Every structure is written in C-alpha cells, then in structure tokens.
Amino acid sequence: MTAMWFYLLLLVIIQNIGRSLSDSTYLTGLGSYDITGPAADVNMMGYANSEQIASGVHFRLKARSFIVAEPGGNRVVFVNLDACMASQLVTIEVLKKLKSRYGDMYNEKNVAISGIHTHAGPGGYLQYVVYIITSLGFVRQSFDVIVDGIEKSIIEAHENLRPGNIFVNKGELFDASINRSPSAYLNNPAEERSKYKYDVDKEMTLLKFVDDKWGPVGSFNWYATHGTSMSRTNSLISGDNKGGAARFMEDWAEQKGYPKGGDSIYSGFATGIRDNGVHRRVSIIIPQQHENFGELRQLASSFLASGGRRLASSASISKRVRNKKDGKPNFVSAFCQSNCGDVSPNVLGTFCIDTGLPCDFNHSTCNGKNELCYGRGPGYPDEFESTRIIGDRQFAKAAELFDAASEQVKGKIDYRQTFLDFSQLEVTLDSSDGGQVVKTCPAAMGFAFAAGTTDGPGAFDFKQGDIKGNPFWNLVRNILKTPSKEQETCQQPKPILLDTGEMDVPYNWAPSILPIQIIRIGQVVILCVPGEFTTMAGRRLRDAVRTVLTSDESGEFDTNVHIVIAGLSNTYSQYVTTFEEYQIQRYEGASTLYGPHTLSGYIQEFKKLAASLLDGTLVESDLQPPDLLNKQISLLPPVILDTTPANVKFGDVSTDVPANATFRTGEMVTATFWTACPRNDLLTEGTFSLVEMLTSSNTWIPAYDDDDFSLRFKWSRPSKLSSHSHATIEWRIPETAVSGVYRLSHFGASKSLFGKITHFTGTSRAFVVL
C-alpha cells in the first residue's frame, strides 16, 4: 500500500514537471557587468576629437547579455555594450575566453556583440589604425575592461539559465530622433519614400524575458537614434541617452518589484518614483519627513570632513549601492542600437551658433563653414538634460511596451554567420538596376568625412556634399597614399581623402574582411551588421530578408516575423548608405567605405544567410579577419607618480561643502578632494564617488554612486604634467531625495614612484537636505 502511494505521488510529480517544462518555451539567462574603463587621460571614441579626453564619470558603462537556448538544442548569445561600437579585436579575444571556459558551446556563429554608439566612452580598443589615431594608439586598459566585462556578463547569463518565456512587442516613439542628412534621404526614389511616413524609423521592438521562478527578469529593445546627446566637448564617461535609458528602466524595475521575491537589492533604498520624467532611487530608511530642521542642522554640524585615510584594498569600495545579496538575478535592461546612420537625437534641429539661424540644408554649413553648424537636443543648451530627456523618452516607451507585451515568442533557435571580403565582393544587381555584376572597393573615406556631422562638426574647409575634392588636401593625402585610378573610379562620385583600405603601415588602417550574422529566436530575427546603416539602407535590408523568409513554401515564417537590425555588431566598418544617398556624399556617404554598391553587397549576402536559415544548410567561409593584437602600438604614457602637497593626504578635502549648509532638492552640492589618477584602479563594479546618508542609529549608508544620473565625478590636474590632481564630486539633489543629513565621499588609488598602488578614501563635512 505504501509503495502504491509512493508511485502515485511520483506520477503526480512527473506530470507537474512535464507541465512546467511544456509551459516554458526556452531556457533564458541574463547578465551584466561594469565596463566603464579609464576615466582619465584617454581620448573618447566617436567624435575623433583629439581634445576630447576623459576626465571623470557621468555614469558607469555596462555590458548586458542575454542567452536563449532550446533545452538540449541550439543557443544564442547577444551582448549589448555601453560602448561606441563593437571591435573585431574584442570579439576575437572574448571568443577565445569563452572557448577556454565552455569549449565549442559559444563561438563566432552564435555570439553577437553590439555597441550602443555612445560617443562618451574611452577609445583605444579597436584594432585598425584609423580608429585609434586620436587615442594615441591602442589602450590596453580600455580593451581589457571591455573584454573582461563581456565575458563576465555572459558567465552571469549562463549561470542564470532557467526555464522561461520571451514576449515581443513593438510601438512607435516619435520624439527621440530626426534625420540629420535629409538632403541625402530625399535623393532616394520618390516612390520608395512614399511608402514611409517619416524619414527615420520610429519603431521600437522589445523582447521581454520572463523567468518561471522569478517572473520578469529583463528586456532588450532596438531603436535607432545616435548616441550623440553628449557633445564633442564633453569629457565625462557616459552611456549617453541609451545608457541612461537602461539605468532608468533597471531602477524602475526594482521599484516594480522585478524580479519577484527577496529583499531590495538596495539594502534600504528603493527605486525612485517617476518625477519629471526621471526614475531615480529614493531612501525609504526615514519613513517621514523631519519637521525639526534645527535638530538636523545641529546633527550635521557634528560631522566634519574626515580627512584622507588609507584602505586595505578596493574590496571595501566594490558594489557600494546596488549590492545584490539575496540570491535573485539582476533585472537587466538593454537599449540596443539599430540603423542609426543618419539619425540624430538632437531633435530641435540644426542652427548656426553665430547667428542662431538654421544651417544650410544641403551642406549643413553656416556662411560656408561646417564648424558653426550644430544640432540642438531637447534640453538645449544643457547636454546633460538633453541626454536625460532622450533617454527618458526611450525608457518610457520601453516600459509601456514591456507592460503590454503579450505576443509569445515561439519557434526554433538558429543562427547563421559568415565572413566576407568587402574590398572585392562581387555583387549581382537586381534586374531593376540593370542586373550587371559589379564589385565593391577597398575601403576609402571621402572629403565629406572630415566635415563631420551636425552632431559633431569637423574642421578646416571641409563640407558635407563635396563631390569634387580639393587640390591642397589631395597633396596632403598623397603623402600617406595616392589612390590608384582604379580605386578612384570604383569609389565615384566620392573624392578620396584617405585611401584607408590600401594603407598598411604600420598595420592595416581599415578592415576588409567583415562578419555578417543572423540570429533567430522564434519569429524574431536579428540582423547583426558591422556598421551604421542609414534609415533607408536598413529598410531595404530588412525588406529583402523578410521577402526571403516569408516566400518560403513551408510557411515557417509569416508576415508577423519581427526583423530588427543590430547595428555596430562584432566589428566596425563605418557607414552604409543607399546607392542614391551615396551620390550626394554627405558625411554618411563619404564614410561608406566600400563604394556605392556596399548596401547591395550586404543585401545579396544576407539573403543567402536567410535562405540557408530556411533550408537548414550550413554556411562556411574560408576567410578570417586578422588578429592584430601583437601589432598594436600605444603612445599613451603611463601614470608615473601621484603626489599631494606637503601635509596633505590623499582623500583630504580641498574645497569642502559650506559649514552648516542646507540644500533643497534640485540644488547642487559640491566638494573637491585631493586625489590620484583614476587609471591606477578603474574601480570596476565600484565607485569613485558616493553620497551617504545618516541613519537614526548614527551610521552612514550609501545612497547614490557613480552609476547614478544625479552624481558626477570630475577629475583634473592643475597642469598637464602635474603629479597632483583633484576629484570634484557634484550631486544634483533629486526631487525624490528624502530630507536628512548627508555627506559626499570619494574613493581612489594612488601610485608611488616605485609602482605601489594604495587605496584611499575621504569624506566631506555633513550637510542637510530639506
């Protein structure tokens, strides 16, 4: 009898397990890790402005990953980087590390790495010469922290793999993007343009990940807008609008209680309630407002600046605020980049900074000068506010799509990937274009490349739309490399400024072998492209792949297939315009490296990948991109020595918060400390700056850190070669901050003449927030 009951119980358990597994479509896992990098001395990647050198942190950068797997079947990895773009060298190194850890489970076929295109992250991590000139060559710290962060985010996602489901939703976001090269867009056929209401893509596509145990655990979305809300003069490391949106949504999710169960990861702090479009954390330690402000002032006056003191290591700094200890997975939200080539977040339009009038429509100049024409963000003239607004608009749409997501993702997990030599790819044009066979060209950049864009103008006498060139700059160009007649003909009508594809001293200046990749998750298809497609170029690519997938007689895909472009993936090769846009030679056309038929080449080869996805055939390639790690040259000098004036310690306050100070929300609190170069220790997963709050038990607890939009860490030297330096901490008090006693804290690491690294900290005097 006992045995019978045992078997009945076992049968019930087996049935329940089977029911649970059948309810879960996939195994899913998400992870994230800090990739902030060196916050001093390193040129920022994006604007190619040699004067834009990192000197602090606006908020921290992350690598965010998801893994989706069929139980016992295929799996895919997608990594979103708070970086300007992916790097071939980074991809090669990450895959090496994954192979040593997991064998052949993760490889170049099923791992995609995509950048959000912030122009406010440290450079020097790409392998081709043209992309690291302004960073004085290769920067090992930039490279290592990104590689390590990607690997750790994938490890976390792998270890979080559990049964779960994915839902997809999409909707239009209207006020976060405009076309910055409308004159080029208008050169596309009128019949084609008439199919679209806008000259940029307004649609956001979002994946919602729901764990069987924890409930909602994250989301990834794709939306096209440039990471240029922060200008070319900004020197603080920042994820720009997409990085900000990710931070807002992850904090929003914590306030909503996602993932379910356990205590708040903030150890006494919960996410802020929405206030004026921003989601920020607010202390819930003190449940009611203080009424006796006199007592608060008296209490604050008893806490003076601490003076600098040594720390045993950086361990006490790590994960100060968002310290997860309850066993729950982190909620991971990524705002991925799409076909953003001609798309700007500076939605107020372009204006001349000398007259305030609109810029010239065709060339984006002011009295013939490109340097005077700038786009304006919605928070103009405050670029931090523009970043917040565009980030918040993306976040708000993502949160709306997340809450309403109901279409379940179902179907196969699959992928295809190959390498192509874009310096000589044969392309058969469509019959509508004559049907002839043409070739792409070795990489080259046109004169309009040097003109920059309205997000970051260039210099000298260059201008967008230049199809003639200039004899003087031709002479300068020829010192480096004179393009052949064949190359000039191939690239027409682009006048060649830099013949990068044929320059290889000291090593390759530009890529020629590029990866293309398709990732399929049920009815969601991700096209991973190694560059920045313009709006219409992206539309043509998506439509071509959709036609292949939906015309198959098997009916595996229907018209409801969701196709997104993941821009700046796996490596970087600048821009891709349509043939018609290329003729205009705006910045994007001049930066389309492989000539006028580049897009046709991508469409041809992606159609082949899509067809192989349908018929189950494998795609192999004999090509491999070069690994140039051992050829890299770095001219960035190391940190030699950090010192302080006599009788001053690292961490001492240089300029303190005013005595007996009282502040209100919206006001700025500032303190400056004697510090050392942030390159001595990147404090990965830690913080250089901290706002602490006094509890009723007279203990200080962390409230806001480097990863908060409201707190800025600024680093500076009195002079370029000085061994002294300062850290200025600025806290713009959020509207949601609870009244109480606070102080500012700074953390850092100094380097002695003999190379010893010593960690230190210091605090300001206390102050009152009403």
Coordinates of C-alpha atoms in Angstrom, one line a residue, residues 9 33 49 90 161 298 331 352 391 423 437 473 587 645 697 706 716 720 735 742 770:
L9 CA 3.0 10.6 -5.8
Y33 CA 28.9 43.8 -15.8
N49 CA 38.3 64.9 -31.5
V90 CA 37.5 42.5 -28.7
L161 CA 19.9 29.9 -17.4
Q298 CA 22.9 70.7 14.7
F331 CA 17.0 42.8 -13.7
C352 CA 24.3 78.3 -36.6
G391 CA 17.0 58.6 -22.5
S423 CA 37.2 45.1 -50.6
V437 CA 27.8 42.3 -62.0
W473 CA 44.1 68.2 -49.4
Y587 CA 29.0 62.5 -44.2
P645 CA 51.2 69.0 -1.3
S697 CA 21.4 54.9 14.5
D706 CA 28.9 56.7 -9.9
S716 CA 41.5 67.3 -13.1
K720 CA 49.2 68.8 -17.8
E735 CA 13.4 65.7 -6.3
Y742 CA 24.2 63.6 4.0
L770 CA 15.4 69.7 3.4

